[in-house]
PDB file of C-alpha atoms in Angstrom:
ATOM      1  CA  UNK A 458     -66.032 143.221   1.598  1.00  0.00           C
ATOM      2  CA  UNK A 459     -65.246 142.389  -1.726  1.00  0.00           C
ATOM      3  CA  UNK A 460     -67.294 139.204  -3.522  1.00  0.00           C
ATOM      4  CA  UNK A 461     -64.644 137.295  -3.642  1.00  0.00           C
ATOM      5  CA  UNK A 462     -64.771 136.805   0.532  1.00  0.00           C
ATOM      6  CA  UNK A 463     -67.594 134.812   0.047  1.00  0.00           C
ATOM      7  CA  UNK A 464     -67.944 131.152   0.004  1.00  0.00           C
ATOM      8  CA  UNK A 465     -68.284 130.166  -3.807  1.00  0.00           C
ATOM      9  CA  UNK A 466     -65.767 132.531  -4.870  1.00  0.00           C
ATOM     10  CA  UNK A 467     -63.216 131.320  -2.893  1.00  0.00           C
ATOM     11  CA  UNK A 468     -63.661 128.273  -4.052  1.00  0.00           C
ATOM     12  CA  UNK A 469     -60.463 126.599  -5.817  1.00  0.00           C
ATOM     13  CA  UNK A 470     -61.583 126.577  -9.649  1.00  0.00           C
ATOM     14  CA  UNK A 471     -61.367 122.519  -9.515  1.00  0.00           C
ATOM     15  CA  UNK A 472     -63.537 122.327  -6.325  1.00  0.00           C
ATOM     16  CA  UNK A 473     -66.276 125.061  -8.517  1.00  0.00           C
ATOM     17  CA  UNK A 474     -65.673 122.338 -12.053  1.00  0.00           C
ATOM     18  CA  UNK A 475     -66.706 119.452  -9.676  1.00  0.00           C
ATOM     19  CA  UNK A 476     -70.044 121.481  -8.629  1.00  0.00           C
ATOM     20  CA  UNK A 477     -70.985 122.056 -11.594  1.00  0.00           C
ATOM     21  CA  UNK A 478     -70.467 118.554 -13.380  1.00  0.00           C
ATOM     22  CA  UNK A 479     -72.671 117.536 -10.600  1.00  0.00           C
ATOM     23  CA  UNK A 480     -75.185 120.334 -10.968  1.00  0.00           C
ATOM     24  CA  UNK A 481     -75.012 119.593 -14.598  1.00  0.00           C
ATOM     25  CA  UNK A 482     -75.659 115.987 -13.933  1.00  0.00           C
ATOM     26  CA  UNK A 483     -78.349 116.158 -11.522  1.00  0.00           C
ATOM     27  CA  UNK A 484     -80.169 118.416 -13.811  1.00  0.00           C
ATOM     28  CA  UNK A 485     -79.937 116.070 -16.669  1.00  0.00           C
ATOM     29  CA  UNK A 486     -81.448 113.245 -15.029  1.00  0.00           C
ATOM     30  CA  UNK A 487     -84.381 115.091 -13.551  1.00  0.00           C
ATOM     31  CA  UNK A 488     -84.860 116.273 -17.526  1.00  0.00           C
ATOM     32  CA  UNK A 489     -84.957 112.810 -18.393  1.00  0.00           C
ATOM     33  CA  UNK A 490     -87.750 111.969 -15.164  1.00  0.00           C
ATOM     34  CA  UNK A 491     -89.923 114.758 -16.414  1.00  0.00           C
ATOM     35  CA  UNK A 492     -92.769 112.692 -18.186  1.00  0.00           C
ATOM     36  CA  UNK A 493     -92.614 110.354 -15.110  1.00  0.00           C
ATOM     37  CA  UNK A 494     -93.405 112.813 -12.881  1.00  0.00           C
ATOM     38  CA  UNK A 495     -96.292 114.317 -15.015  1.00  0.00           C
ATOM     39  CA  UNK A 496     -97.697 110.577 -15.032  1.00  0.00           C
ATOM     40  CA  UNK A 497     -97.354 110.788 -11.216  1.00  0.00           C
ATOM     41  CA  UNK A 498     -98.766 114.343 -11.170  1.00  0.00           C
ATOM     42  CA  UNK A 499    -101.616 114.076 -12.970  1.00  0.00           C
ATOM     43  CA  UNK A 500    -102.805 110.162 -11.077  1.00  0.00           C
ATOM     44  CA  UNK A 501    -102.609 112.420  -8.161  1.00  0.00           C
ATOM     45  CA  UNK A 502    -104.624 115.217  -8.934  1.00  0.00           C
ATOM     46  CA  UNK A 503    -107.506 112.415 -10.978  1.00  0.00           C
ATOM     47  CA  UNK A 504    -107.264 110.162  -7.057  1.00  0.00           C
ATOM     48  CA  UNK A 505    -107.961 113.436  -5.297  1.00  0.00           C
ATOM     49  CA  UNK A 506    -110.662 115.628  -7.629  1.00  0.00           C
ATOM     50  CA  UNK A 507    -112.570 112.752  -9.950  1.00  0.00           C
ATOM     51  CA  UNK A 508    -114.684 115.466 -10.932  1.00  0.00           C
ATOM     52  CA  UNK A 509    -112.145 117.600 -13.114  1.00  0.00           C
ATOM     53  CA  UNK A 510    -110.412 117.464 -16.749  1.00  0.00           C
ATOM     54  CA  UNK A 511    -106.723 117.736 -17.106  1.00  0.00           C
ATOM     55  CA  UNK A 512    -105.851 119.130 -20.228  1.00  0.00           C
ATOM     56  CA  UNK A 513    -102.400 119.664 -21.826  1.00  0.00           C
ATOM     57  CA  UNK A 514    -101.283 122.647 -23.348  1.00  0.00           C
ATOM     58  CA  UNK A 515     -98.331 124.870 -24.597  1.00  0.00           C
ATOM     59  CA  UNK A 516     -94.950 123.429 -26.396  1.00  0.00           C
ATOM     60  CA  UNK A 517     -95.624 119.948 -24.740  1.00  0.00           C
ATOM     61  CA  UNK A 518     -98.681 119.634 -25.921  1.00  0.00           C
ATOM     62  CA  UNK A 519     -97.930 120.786 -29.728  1.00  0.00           C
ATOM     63  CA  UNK A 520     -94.754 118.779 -29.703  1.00  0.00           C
ATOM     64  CA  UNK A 521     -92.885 122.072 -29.874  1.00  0.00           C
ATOM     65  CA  UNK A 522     -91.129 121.428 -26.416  1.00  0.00           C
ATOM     66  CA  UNK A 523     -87.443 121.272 -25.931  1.00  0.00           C
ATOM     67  CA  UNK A 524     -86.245 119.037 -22.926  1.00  0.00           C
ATOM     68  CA  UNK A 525     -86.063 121.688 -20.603  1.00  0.00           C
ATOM     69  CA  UNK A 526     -89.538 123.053 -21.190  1.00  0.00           C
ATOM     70  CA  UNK A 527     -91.840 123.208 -18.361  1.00  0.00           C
ATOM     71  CA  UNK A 528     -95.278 121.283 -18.786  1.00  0.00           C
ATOM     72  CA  UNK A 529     -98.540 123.811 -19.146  1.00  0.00           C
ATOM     73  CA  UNK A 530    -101.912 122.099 -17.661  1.00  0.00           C
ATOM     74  CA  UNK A 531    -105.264 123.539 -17.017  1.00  0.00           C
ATOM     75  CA  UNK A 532    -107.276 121.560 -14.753  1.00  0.00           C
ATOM     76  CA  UNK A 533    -111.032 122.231 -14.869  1.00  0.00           C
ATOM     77  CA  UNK A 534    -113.877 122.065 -12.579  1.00  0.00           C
ATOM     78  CA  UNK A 535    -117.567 122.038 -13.081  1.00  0.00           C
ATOM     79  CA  UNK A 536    -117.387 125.226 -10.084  1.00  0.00           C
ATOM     80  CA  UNK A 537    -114.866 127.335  -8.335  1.00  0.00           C
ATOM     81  CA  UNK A 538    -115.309 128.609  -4.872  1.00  0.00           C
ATOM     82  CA  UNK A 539    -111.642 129.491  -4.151  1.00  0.00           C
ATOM     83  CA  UNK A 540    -109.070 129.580  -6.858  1.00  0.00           C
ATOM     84  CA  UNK A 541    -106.253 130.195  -5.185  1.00  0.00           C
ATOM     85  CA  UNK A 542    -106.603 127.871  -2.428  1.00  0.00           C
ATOM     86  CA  UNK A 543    -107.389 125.069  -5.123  1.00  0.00           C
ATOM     87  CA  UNK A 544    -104.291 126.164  -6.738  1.00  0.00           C
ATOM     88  CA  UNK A 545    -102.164 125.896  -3.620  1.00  0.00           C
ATOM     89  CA  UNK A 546    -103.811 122.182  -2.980  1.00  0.00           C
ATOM     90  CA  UNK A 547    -102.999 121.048  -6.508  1.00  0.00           C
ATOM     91  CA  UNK A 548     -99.515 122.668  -6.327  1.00  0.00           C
ATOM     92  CA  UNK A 549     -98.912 120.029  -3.243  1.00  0.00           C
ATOM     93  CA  UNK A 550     -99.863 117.449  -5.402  1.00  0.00           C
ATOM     94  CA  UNK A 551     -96.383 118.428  -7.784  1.00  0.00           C
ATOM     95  CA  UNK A 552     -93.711 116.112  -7.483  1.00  0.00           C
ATOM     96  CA  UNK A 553     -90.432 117.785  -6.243  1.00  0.00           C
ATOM     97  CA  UNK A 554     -88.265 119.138  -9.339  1.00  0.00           C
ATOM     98  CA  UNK A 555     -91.262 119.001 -12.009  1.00  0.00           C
ATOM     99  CA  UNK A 556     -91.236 121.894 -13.974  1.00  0.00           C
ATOM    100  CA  UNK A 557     -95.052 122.909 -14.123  1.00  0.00           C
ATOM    101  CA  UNK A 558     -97.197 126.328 -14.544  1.00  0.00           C
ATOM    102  CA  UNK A 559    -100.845 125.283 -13.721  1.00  0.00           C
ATOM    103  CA  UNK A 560    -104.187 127.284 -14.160  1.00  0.00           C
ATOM    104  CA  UNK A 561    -107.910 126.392 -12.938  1.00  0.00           C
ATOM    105  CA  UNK A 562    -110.773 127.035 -15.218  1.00  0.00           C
ATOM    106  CA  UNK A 563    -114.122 126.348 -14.153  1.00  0.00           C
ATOM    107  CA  UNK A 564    -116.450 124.980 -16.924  1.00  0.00           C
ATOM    108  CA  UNK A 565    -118.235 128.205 -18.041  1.00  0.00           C
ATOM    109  CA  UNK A 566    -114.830 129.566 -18.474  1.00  0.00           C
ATOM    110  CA  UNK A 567    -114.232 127.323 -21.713  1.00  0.00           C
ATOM    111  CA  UNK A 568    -116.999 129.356 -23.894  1.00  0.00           C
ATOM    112  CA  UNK A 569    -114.469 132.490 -23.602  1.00  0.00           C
ATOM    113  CA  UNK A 570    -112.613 133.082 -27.015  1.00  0.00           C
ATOM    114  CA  UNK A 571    -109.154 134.030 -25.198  1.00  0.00           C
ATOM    115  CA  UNK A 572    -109.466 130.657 -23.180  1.00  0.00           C
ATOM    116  CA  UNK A 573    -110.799 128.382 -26.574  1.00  0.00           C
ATOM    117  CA  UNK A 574    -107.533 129.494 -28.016  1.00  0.00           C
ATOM    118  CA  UNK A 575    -105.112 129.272 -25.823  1.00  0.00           C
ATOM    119  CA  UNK A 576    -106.358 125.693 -25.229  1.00  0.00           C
ATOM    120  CA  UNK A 577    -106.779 124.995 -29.604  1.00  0.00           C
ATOM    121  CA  UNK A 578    -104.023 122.514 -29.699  1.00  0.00           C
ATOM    122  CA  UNK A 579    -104.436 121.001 -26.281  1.00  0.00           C
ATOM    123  CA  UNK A 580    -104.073 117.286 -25.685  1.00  0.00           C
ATOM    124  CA  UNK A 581    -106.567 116.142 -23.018  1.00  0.00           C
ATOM    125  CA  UNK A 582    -105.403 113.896 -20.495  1.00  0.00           C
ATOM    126  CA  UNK A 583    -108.501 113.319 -18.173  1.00  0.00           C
ATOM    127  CA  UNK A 584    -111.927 113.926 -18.888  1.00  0.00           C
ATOM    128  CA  UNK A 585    -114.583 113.909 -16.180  1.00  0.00           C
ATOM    129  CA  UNK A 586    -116.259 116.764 -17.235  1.00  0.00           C
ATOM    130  CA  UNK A 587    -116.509 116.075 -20.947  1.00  0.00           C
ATOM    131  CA  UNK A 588    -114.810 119.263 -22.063  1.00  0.00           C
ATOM    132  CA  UNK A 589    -113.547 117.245 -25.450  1.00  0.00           C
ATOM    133  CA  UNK A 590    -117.183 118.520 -26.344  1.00  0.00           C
ATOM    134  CA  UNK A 591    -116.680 121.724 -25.890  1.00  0.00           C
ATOM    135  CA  UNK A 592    -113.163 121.923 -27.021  1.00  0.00           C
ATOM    136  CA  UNK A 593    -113.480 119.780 -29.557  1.00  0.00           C
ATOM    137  CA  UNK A 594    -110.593 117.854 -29.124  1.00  0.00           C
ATOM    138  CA  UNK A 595    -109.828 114.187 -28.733  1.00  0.00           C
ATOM    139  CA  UNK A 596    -108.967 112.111 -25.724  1.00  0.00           C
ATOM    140  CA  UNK A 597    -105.202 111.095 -25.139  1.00  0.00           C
ATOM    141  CA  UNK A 598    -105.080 108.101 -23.500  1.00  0.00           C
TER     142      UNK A 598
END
């Protein structure tokens, strides 16, 4: 069966133009939604865990970013039992269609030199746990 048997490709060009407009469209105006749902995002994750920092980093956070750039938080906790089930439990928190890669640090994890600088030009967001001490780093509020 050649390719062109299936669905999209048989598609009159006009009818595939139309799809992508729209495709095109839609994905513009979730762009433009992206620092909404971060807002939402993060009030969700500070209701849930009051205990944690949020912090900021990556393009976004060194005003590097281009629209389409996905947002880079680490959220810390004072301890870890399960990282990956934390992980999964903050990933329900996303809003559908935010771009996001997220990592968990506990505390202790801050002293190592690979994590101090991949978090030196962090911006952070929520601070429960006081990590602008250890990180040195201001609060944005």
């Amino acid at each position: 069966m050649s390719p062109w048997h299936l669905g999209v490709l048989t598609m009159p060009l006009r009818s595939l133009n139309g799809l992508r407009e729209l495709f095109l469209r839609r994905r513009a105006e979730l762009i433009k939604r992206q620092d909404e749902l971060f807002s939402e995002f993060t009030r969700k994750i500070t209701c849930k865990y009051r205990k944690c920092s949020i912090v900021l980093f990556g393009s976004r956070a060194r005003g590097t970013h281009v629209s389409y750039s996905d947002y880079d938080v680490a959220v810390i906790f004072e301890k870890i039992s399960d990282g990956f089930k934390l992980i999964e439990e903050l990933r329900r928190l996303k809003p559908r269609g935010f771009s996001l890669d997220l990592i968990v640090f506990e505390l202790k994890d801050l002293e190592d030199p690979l994590v101090k600088k991949m978090l030196s030009d962090c911006v952070i967001l929520y601070d429960a746990l006081k990590v602008s001490n250890i990180l040195e780093k201001k609060i944005n509020k």
